[in-house]
GROMACS .gro file of C-alpha atoms in nm:
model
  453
    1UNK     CA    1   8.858  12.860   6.260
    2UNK     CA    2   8.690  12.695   6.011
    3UNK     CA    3   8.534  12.800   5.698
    4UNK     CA    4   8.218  12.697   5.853
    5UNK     CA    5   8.266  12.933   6.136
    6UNK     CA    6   8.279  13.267   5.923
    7UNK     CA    7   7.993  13.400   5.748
    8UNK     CA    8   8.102  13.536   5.404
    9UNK     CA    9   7.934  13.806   5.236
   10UNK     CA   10   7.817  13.547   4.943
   11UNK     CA   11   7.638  13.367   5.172
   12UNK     CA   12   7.484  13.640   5.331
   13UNK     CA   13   7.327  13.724   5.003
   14UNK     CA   14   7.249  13.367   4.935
   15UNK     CA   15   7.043  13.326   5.235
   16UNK     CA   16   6.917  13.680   5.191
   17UNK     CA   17   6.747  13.561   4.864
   18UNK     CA   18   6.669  13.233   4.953
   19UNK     CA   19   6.433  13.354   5.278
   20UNK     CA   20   6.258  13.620   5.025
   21UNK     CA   21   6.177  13.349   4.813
   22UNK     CA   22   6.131  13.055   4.971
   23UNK     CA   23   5.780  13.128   5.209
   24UNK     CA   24   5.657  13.250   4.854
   25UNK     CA   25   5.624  12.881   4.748
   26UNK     CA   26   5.364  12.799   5.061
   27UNK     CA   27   5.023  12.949   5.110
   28UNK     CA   28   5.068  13.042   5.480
   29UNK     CA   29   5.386  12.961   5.693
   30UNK     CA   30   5.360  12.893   6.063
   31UNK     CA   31   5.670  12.885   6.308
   32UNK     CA   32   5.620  12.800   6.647
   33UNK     CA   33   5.848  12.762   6.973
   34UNK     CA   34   6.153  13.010   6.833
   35UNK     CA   35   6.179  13.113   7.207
   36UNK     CA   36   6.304  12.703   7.301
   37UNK     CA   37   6.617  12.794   7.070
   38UNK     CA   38   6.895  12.872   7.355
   39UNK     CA   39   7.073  13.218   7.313
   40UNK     CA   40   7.444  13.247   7.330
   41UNK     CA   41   7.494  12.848   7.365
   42UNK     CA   42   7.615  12.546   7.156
   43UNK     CA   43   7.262  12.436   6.971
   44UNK     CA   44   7.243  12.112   6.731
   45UNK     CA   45   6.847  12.130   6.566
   46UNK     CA   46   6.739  11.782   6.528
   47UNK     CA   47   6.447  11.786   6.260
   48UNK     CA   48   6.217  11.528   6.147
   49UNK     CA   49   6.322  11.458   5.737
   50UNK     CA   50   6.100  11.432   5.486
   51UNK     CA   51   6.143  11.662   5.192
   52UNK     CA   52   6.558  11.665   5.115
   53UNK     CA   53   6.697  12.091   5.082
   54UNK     CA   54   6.332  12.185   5.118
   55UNK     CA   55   6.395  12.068   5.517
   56UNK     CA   56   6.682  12.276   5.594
   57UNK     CA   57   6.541  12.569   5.377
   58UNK     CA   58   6.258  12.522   5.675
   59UNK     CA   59   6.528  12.532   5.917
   60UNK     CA   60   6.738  12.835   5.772
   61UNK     CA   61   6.414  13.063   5.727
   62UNK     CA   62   6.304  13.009   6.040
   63UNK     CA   63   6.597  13.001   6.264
   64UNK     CA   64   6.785  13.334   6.398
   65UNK     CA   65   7.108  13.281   6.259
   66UNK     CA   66   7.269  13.074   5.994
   67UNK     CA   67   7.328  12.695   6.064
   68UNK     CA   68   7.555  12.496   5.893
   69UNK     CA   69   7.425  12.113   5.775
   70UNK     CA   70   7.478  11.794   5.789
   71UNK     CA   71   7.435  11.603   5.461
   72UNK     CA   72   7.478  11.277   5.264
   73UNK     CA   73   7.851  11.247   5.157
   74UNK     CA   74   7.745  11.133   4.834
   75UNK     CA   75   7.675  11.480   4.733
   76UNK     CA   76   7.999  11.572   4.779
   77UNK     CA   77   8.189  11.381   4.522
   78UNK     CA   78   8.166  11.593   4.195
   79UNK     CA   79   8.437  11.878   4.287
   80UNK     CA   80   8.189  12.136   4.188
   81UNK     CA   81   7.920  12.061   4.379
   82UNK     CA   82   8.153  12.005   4.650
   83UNK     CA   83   8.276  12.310   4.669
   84UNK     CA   84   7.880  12.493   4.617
   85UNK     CA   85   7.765  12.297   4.926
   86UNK     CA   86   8.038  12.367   5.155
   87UNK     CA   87   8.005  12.713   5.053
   88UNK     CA   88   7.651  12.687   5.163
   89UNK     CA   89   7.733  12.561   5.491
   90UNK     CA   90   7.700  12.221   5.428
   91UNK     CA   91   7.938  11.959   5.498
   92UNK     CA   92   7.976  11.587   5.449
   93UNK     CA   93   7.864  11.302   5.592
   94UNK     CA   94   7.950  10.961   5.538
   95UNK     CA   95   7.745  10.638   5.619
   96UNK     CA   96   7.802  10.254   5.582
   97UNK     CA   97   7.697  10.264   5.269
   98UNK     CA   98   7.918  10.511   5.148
   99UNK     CA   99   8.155  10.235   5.197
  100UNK     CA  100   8.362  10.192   5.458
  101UNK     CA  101   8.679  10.352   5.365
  102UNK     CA  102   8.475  10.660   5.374
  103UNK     CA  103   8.315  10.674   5.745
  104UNK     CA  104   8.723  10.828   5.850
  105UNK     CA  105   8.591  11.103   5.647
  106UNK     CA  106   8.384  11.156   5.901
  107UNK     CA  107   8.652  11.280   6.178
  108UNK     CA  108   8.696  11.616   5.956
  109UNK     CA  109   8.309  11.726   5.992
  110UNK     CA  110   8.320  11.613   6.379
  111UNK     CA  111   8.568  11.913   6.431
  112UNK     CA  112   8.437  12.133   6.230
  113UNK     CA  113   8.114  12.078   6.417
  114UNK     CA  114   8.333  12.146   6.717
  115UNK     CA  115   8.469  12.413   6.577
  116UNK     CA  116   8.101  12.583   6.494
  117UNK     CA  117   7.926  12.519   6.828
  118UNK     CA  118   8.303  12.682   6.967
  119UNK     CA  119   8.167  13.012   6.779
  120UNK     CA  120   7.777  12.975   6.899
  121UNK     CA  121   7.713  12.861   6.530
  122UNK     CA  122   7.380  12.651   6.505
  123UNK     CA  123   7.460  12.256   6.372
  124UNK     CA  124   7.152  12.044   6.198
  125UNK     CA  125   7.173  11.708   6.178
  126UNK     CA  126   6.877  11.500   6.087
  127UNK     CA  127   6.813  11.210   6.365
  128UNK     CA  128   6.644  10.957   6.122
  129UNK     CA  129   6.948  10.922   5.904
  130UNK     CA  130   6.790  10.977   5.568
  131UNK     CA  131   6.401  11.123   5.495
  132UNK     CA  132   6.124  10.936   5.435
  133UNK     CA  133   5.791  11.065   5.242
  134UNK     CA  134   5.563  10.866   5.493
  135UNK     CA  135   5.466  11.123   5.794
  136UNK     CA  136   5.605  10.886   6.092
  137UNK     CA  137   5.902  10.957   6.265
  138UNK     CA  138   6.143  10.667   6.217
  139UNK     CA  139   6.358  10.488   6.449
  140UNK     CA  140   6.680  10.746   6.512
  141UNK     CA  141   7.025  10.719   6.414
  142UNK     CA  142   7.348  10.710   6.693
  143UNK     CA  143   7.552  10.997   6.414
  144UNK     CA  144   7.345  11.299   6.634
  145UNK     CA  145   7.415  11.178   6.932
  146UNK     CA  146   7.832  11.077   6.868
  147UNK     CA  147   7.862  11.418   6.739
  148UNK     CA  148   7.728  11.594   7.019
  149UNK     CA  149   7.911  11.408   7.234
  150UNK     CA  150   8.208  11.438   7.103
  151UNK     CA  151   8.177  11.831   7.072
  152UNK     CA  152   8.106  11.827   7.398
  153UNK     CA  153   8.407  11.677   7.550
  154UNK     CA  154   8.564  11.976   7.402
  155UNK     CA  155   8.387  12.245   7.518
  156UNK     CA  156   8.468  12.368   7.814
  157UNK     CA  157   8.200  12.577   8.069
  158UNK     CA  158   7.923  12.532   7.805
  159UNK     CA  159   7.661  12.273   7.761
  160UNK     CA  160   7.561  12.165   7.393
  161UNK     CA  161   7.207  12.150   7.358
  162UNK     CA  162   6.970  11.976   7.141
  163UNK     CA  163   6.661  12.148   6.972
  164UNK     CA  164   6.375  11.926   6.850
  165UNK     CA  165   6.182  12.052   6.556
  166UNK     CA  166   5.924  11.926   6.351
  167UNK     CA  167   5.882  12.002   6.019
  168UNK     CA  168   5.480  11.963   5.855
  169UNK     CA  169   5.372  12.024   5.474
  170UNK     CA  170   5.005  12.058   5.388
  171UNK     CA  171   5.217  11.843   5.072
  172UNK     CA  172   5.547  11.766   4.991
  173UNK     CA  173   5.600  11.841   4.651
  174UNK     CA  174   5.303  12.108   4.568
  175UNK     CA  175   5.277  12.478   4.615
  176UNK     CA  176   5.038  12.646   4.767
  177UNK     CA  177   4.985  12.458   5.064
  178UNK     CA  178   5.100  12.521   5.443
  179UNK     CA  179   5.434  12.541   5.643
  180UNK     CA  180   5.458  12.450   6.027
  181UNK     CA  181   5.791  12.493   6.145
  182UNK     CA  182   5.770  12.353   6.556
  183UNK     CA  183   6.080  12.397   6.790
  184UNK     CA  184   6.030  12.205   7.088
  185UNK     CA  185   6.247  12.217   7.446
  186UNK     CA  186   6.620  12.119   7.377
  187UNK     CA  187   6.749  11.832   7.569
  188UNK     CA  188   7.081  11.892   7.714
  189UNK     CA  189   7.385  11.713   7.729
  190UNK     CA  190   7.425  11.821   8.125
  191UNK     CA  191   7.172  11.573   8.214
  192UNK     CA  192   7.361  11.244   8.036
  193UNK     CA  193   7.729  11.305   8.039
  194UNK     CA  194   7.820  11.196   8.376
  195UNK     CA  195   7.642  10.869   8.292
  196UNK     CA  196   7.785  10.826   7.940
  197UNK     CA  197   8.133  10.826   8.056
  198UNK     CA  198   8.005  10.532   8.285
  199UNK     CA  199   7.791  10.386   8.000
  200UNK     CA  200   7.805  10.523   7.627
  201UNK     CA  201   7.574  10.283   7.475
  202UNK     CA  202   7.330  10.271   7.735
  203UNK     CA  203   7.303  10.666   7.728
  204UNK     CA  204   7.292  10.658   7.406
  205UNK     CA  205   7.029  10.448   7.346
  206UNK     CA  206   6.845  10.659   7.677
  207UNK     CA  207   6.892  11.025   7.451
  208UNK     CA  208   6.754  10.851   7.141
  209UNK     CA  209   6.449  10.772   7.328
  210UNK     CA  210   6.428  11.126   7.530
  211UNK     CA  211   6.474  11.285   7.168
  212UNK     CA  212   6.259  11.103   7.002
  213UNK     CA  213   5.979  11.113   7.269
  214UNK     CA  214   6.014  11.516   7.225
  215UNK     CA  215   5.972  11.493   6.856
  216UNK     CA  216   5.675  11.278   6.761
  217UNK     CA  217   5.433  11.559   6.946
  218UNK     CA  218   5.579  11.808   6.666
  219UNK     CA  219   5.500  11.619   6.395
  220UNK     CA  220   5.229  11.386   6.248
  221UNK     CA  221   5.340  11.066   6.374
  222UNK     CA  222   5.167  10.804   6.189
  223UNK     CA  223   5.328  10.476   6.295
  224UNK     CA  224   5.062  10.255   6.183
  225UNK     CA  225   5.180  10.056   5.862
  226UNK     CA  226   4.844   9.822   5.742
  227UNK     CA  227   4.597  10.117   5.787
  228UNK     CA  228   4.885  10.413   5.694
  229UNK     CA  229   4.655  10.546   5.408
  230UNK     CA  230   4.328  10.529   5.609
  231UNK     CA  231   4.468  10.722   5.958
  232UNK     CA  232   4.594  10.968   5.707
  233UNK     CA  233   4.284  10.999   5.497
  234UNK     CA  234   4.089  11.065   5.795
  235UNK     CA  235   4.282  11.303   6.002
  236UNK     CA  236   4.259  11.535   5.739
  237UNK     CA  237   3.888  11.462   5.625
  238UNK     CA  238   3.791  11.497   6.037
  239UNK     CA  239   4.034  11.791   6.112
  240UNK     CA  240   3.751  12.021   6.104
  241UNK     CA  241   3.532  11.855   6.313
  242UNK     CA  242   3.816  11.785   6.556
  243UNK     CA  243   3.895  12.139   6.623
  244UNK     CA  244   3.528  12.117   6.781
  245UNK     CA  245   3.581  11.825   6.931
  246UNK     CA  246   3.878  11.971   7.090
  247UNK     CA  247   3.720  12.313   7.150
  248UNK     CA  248   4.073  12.460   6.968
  249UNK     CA  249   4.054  12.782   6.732
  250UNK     CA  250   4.074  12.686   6.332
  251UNK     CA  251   4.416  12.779   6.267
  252UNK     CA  252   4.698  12.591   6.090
  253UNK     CA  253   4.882  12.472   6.431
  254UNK     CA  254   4.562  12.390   6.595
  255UNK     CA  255   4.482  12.187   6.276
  256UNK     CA  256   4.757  11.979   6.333
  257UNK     CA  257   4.691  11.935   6.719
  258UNK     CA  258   4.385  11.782   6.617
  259UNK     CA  259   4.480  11.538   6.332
  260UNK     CA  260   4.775  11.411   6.611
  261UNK     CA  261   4.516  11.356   6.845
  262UNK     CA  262   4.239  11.163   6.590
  263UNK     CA  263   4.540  10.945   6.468
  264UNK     CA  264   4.586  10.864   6.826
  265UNK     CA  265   4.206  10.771   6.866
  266UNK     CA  266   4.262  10.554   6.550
  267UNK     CA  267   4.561  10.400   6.675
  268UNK     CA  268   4.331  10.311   7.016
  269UNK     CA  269   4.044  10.152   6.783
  270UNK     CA  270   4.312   9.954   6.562
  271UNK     CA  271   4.455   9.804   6.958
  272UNK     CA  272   4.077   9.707   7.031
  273UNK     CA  273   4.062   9.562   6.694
  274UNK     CA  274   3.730   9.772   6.613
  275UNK     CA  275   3.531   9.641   6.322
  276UNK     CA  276   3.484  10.012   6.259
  277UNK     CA  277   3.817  10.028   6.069
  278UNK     CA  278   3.669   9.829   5.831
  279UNK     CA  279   3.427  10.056   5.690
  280UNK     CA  280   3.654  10.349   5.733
  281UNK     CA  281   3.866  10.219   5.539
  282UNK     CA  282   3.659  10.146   5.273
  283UNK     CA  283   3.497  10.485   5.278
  284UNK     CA  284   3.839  10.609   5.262
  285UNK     CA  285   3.960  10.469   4.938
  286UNK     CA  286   3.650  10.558   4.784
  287UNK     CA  287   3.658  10.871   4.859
  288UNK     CA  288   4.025  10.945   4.792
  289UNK     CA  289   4.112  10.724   4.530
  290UNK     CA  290   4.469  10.762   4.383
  291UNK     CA  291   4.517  11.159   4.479
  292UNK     CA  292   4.809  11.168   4.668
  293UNK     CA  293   4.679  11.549   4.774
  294UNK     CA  294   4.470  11.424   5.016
  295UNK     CA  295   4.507  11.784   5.260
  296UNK     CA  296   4.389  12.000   5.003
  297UNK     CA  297   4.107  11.778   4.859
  298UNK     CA  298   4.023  11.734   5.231
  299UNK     CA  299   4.005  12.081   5.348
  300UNK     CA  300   3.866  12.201   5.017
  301UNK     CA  301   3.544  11.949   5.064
  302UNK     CA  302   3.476  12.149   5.429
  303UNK     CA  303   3.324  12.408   5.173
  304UNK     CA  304   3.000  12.232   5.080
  305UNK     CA  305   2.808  12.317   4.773
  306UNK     CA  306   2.792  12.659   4.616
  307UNK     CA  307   2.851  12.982   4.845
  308UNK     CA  308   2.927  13.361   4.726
  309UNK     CA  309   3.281  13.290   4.804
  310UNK     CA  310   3.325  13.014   4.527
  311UNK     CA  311   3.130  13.312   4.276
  312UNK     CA  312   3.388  13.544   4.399
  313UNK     CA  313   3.696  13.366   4.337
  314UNK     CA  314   3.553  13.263   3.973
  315UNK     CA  315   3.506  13.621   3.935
  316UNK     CA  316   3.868  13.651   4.083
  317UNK     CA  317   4.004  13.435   3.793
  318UNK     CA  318   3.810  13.621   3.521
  319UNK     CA  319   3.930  13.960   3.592
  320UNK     CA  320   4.309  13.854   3.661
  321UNK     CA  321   4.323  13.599   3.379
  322UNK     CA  322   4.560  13.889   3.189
  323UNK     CA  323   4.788  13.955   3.468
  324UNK     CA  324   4.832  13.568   3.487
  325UNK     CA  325   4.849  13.543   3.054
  326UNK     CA  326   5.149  13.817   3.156
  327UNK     CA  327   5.303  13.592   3.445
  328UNK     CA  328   5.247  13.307   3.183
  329UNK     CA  329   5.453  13.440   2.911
  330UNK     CA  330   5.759  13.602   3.100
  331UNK     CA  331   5.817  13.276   3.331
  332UNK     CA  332   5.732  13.033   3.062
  333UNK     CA  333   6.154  12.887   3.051
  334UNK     CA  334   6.213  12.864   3.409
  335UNK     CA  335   5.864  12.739   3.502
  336UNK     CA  336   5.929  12.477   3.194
  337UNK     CA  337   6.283  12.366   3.309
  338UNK     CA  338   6.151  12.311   3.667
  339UNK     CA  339   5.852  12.143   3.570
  340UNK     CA  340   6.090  11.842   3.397
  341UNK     CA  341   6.308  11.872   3.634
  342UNK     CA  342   6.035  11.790   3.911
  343UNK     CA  343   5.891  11.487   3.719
  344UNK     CA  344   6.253  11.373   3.704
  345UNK     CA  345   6.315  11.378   4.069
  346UNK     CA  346   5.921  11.217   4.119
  347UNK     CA  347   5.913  11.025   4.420
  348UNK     CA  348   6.242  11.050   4.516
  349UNK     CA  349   6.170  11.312   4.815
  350UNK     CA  350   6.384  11.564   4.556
  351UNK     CA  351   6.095  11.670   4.344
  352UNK     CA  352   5.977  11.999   4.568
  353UNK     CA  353   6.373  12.063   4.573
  354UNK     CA  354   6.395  12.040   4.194
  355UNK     CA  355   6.166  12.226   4.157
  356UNK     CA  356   6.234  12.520   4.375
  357UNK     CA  357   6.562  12.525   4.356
  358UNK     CA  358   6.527  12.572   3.962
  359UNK     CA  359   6.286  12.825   3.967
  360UNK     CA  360   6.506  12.997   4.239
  361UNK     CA  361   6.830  12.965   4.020
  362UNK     CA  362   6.649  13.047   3.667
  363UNK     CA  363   6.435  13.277   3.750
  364UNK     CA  364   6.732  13.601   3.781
  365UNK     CA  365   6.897  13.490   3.459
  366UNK     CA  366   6.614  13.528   3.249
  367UNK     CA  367   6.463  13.813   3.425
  368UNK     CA  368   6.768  14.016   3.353
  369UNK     CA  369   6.754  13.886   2.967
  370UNK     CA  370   6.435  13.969   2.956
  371UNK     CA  371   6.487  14.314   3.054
  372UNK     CA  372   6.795  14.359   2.798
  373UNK     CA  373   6.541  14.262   2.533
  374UNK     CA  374   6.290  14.480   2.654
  375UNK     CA  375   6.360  14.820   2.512
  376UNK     CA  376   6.401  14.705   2.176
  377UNK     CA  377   6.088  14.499   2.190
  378UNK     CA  378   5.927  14.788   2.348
  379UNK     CA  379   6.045  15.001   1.988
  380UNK     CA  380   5.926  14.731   1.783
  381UNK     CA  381   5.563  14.736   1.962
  382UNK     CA  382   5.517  15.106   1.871
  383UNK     CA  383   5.702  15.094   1.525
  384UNK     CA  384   5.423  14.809   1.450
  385UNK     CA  385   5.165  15.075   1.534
  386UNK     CA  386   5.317  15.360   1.326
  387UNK     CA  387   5.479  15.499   1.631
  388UNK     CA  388   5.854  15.570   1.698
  389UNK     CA  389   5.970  15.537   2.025
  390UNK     CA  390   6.255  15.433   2.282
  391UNK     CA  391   6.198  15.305   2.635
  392UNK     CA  392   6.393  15.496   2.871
  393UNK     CA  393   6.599  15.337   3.239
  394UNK     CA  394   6.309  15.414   3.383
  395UNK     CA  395   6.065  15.192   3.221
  396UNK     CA  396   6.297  14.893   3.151
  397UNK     CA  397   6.332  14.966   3.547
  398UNK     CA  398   5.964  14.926   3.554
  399UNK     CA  399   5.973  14.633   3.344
  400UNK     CA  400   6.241  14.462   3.522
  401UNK     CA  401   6.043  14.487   3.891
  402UNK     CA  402   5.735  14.358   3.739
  403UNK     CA  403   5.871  14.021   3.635
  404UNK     CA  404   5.921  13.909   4.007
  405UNK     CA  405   5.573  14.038   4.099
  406UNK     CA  406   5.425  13.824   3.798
  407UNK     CA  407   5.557  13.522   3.917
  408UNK     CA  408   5.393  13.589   4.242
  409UNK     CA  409   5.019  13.637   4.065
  410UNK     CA  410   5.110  13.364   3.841
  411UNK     CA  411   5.127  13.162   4.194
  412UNK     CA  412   4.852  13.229   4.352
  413UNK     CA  413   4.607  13.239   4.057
  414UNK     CA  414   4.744  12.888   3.987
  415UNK     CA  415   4.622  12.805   4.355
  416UNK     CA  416   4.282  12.943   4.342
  417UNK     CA  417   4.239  12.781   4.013
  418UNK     CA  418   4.300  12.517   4.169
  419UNK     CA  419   4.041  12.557   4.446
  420UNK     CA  420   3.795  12.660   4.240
  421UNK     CA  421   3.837  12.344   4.019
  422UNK     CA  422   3.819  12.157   4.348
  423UNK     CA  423   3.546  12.295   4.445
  424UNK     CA  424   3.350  12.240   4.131
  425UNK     CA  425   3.463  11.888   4.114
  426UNK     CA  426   3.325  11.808   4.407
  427UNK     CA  427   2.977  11.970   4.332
  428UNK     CA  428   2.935  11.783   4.002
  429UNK     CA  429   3.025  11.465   4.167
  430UNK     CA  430   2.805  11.368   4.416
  431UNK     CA  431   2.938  11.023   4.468
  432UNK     CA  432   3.249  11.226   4.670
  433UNK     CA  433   3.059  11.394   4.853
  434UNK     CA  434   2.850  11.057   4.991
  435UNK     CA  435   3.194  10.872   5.076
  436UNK     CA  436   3.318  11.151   5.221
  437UNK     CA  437   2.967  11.158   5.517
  438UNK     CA  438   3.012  10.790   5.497
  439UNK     CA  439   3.395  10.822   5.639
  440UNK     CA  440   3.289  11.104   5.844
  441UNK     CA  441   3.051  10.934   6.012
  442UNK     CA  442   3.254  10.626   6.078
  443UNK     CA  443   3.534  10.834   6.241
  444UNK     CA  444   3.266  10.984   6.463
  445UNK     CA  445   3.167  10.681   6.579
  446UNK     CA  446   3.530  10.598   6.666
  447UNK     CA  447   3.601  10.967   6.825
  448UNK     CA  448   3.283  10.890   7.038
  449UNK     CA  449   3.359  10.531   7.173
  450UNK     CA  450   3.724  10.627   7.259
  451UNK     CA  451   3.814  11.009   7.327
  452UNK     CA  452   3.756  10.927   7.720
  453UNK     CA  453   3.913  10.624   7.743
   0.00000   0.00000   0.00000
C-alpha cells in the first residue's frame, strides 16, 4: 500500500480546516451532479483548469472522500515542499518539458495511481495539461487517458471510471463572488478497452473526444479567439435577460445555462458573419473598459438606479463600520502578507492561491499570538482608565473565538462595500449605463435573428 492509499490523521485535520475555510472565500457555492460520482468503484475526476490549488480545493470540498492529485513535477523539487505535497495527497507529474530524463519518473505515480483506485481512492488529473485563465476548454492531453489505462489493466472485476467536472468562478482571483462545482456522467473504460487493445491511439484519440464532448456543457466554453472579450462581455451583461429568454429560474446554475447558450447564439452570428458583431463589440469595450471583473460589474448594473435596497446596505456599512475597524485591526499581518503575495503571483493563475493559501496558513499563528497578548493588553486598557484588572480563561477564550468571526465580517463588509461602490458608480456615470442598453440591445437583436435557427 502506498502512502497515498492511507489517510493519516494530519491530513484528516488538514482537509478538516481547509473545507471550513475555503467556501468562506466565495459569496455562494453551488455543487451540482454529486450523485454521477460512482460508489464503491475506481473514479479518476477529470476537471476543467483554470485557477492552480484553488481547482482541486473545488474538487476536495466538494467530493465525498479525499482524492489524491496529480500535479506539475516541478513542484516537487525543493525536498520540503516535496515532502508537504505528497503529504497532501499530491504526487508528481512529469512532462516534456520537465526534460526528458524526468518523464521515467512518471512510472512511480502510475502505480501509485494503481495502487489508490485498488483501495476505491478518488484520482484527479486535469485533462488540459496545465490551466489556462481564458474560460474555453482546451484541446486535452493523452497523460489521463495512459493512466487510466494502465490502472486498468490491473484491476481485475472492476471498471475505472471517469468523472467530468467543471469548475466556474464568478472571478478567478477575487472574493466574494460564486462557486459552481458540476459533475457530469463518468465515461467508462468498459466501453473502449476491447478496442484499445486492437487500437491504442485510435481509442485514445476516440475518449479524448467523448471526454471532452462531456465537459464543455459544464463549463463556459468560449472557443472564439478574435471576439473572446466581446462573447464574454455579453454573456454576462445578457444573463439576466436570458434566464427569460430561456424561461429558467434566476439562480447561479441557471445563470450559467444561459450565458452557455448566448455564447452559442454568438458563436452562430460570428459563422453568418453578422455585421451585428460589430457594434457589439464596440458597445462592449465601452462599456467595460479595462475591468477584468466583468461578472460582478455585470450583474451589479441589473440593479438600475437608486432602490431601498442600495439605502439599506449604506445603512448596513454605517452601523457595522466598528465591527469591520475590529476585523481591520486584528487581521491587518495576514491580510498584508497575502495581499503582496497575490500581486506577486498576478496573472500567473497563482494569485487566488497566494492569496488563500496565506490567509489560510497565517491566519492561526497570529490568532493564537494575539490571544497570548491579550490579557495583558486587556490589564493595560483598564490600568489606563484607573482600573486594575486581569482577564480571566474565559475571556481570552472569548477573545480568541472572536478573531475568526472578524475575519468573516471583515469579508463580507468588504463585498458589500464593494457593491455599494458599484452601484454608485454606475449612477453617477451615466455614460455606463448608455453602453451598457446600447450592447443590450445589440445582443437582442442577435438572440432574436438566431435562437430558432
Amino acid at each position: 500500500m502506498s502512502q497515498y492509499s492511507s489517510t493519516s490523521l494530519y491530513y484528516k485535520l488538514m482537509r478538516a480546516y481547509t473545507n471550513l475555510v475555503y467556501p468562506k472565500w466565495f459569496y455562494d457555492v453551488k455543487v451540482n451532479g454529486v450523485g454521477n460520482i460512482p460508489e464503491g468503484e475506481p473514479v479518476i475526476f477529470a476537471p476543467n483548469h483554470q485557477n492552480a490549488f484553488v481547482d482541486a480545493m473545488a474538487l476536495l470540498y466538494t467530493s465525498p472522500q479525499p482524492v489524491v492529485f496529480w500535479v506539475r513535477g516541478d513542484l516537487f523539487q525543493n525536498k520540503w515542499a516535496d515532502k508537504i505535497l505528497r503529504s497532501l495527497k499530491m504526487m508528481p507529474a512529469y512532462r516534456m518539458r520537465n526534460g526528458v530524463e524526468n518523464l521515467k519518473k512518471n512510472d512511480e505515480s502510475i502505480e501509485n495511481s494503481v495502487d489508490i483506485l485498488t483501495h476505491d481512492l478518488f484520482l484527479c488529473l486535469m485533462p488540459e495539461g496545465g490551466q489556462d485563465e481564458k474560460r474555453r476548454l482546451r484541446p486535452l492531453v493523452k497523460g489521463i487517458f495512459r493512466s487510466a489505462f494502465a490502472a486498468q489493466e490491473k484491476m481485475n472485476d472492476q471498471w475505472v471510471k471517469i468523472v467530468p467536472v467543471g469548475i466556474d468562478y464568478g472571478h478567478y482571483d477575487n472574493s466574494g463572488r460564486h462557486l459552481i462545482v458540476s459533475y457530469g456522467r463518468p465515461l467508462s473504460l468498459k466501453d473502449y478497452y476491447e478496442q484499445y487493445q486492437q487500437s491504442a491511439p485510435q481509442t485514445m484519440n476516440k475518449i479524448k473526444a467523448d471526454l471532452a464532448q462531456k465537459m464543455a456543457p459544464l463549463m463556459l466554453n468560449i472557443q472564439e479567439v478574435e471576439d473572446y472579450d466581446t462573447f464574454y462581455t455579453s454573456c454576462y451583461l445578457y444573463n439576466e435577460q436570458m434566464l427569460r429568454v430561456l424561461g429558467l429560474e434566476d439562480n447561479h446554475t441557471n445563470r450559467l445555462i444561459a450565458r452557455q447558450k448566448l455564447v452559442a447564439l454568438l458563436d452562430k452570428a460570428k459563422a453568418a458573419n453578422d455585421a451585428e458583431l460589430i457594434s457589439l463589440r464596440m458597445a462592449c469595450a465601452e462599456w467595460n473598459g479595462s475591468s477584468d471583473d466583468v461578472a460582478f460589474r455585470a450583474r451589479v448594473a441589473e440593479e438600475e438606479g437608486v432602490d431601498l435596497d442600495l439605502f439599506v446596505k449604506m445603512a448596513y456599512l454605517i452601523v457595522a463600520s466598528p465591527f469591520f475597524l475590529y476585523g481591520l485591526v486584528m487581521n491587518f499581518i495576514p491580510l498584508v502578507v497575502a495581499k503582496c503575495l497575490g500581486r506577486k503571483a498576478k496573472g500567473s493563475g497563482f494569485e487566488a492561491s497566494f492569496k488563500m493559501g496565506s490567509a489560510m496558513l497565517l491566519c492561526p499563528i497570529v490568532y493564537l499570538v494575539e490571544t497570548a497578548f491579550f490579557p495583558t493588553l486587556f490589564h493595560a486598557l483598564y490600568e489606563s482608565f484607573g482600573y486594575y484588572a486581569v482577564a480571566d480563561w474565559s475571556q481570552t477564550l472569548v477573545f480568541f473565538f472572536t478573531l475568526p468571526i472578524s475575519l468573516l465580517i471583515l469579508l463580507r463588509y468588504t463585498w458589500k462595500f464593494q457593491y455599494v461602490k458599484e452601484r454608485i458608480r454606475n449612477v453617477v456615470k451615466r455614460s455606463t449605463a448608455r453602453a451598457r442598453n446600447k450592447a443590450i440591445e445589440c445582443i437582442q437583436r442577435i438572440v432574436s435573428k438566431y435562437k430558432n435557427d
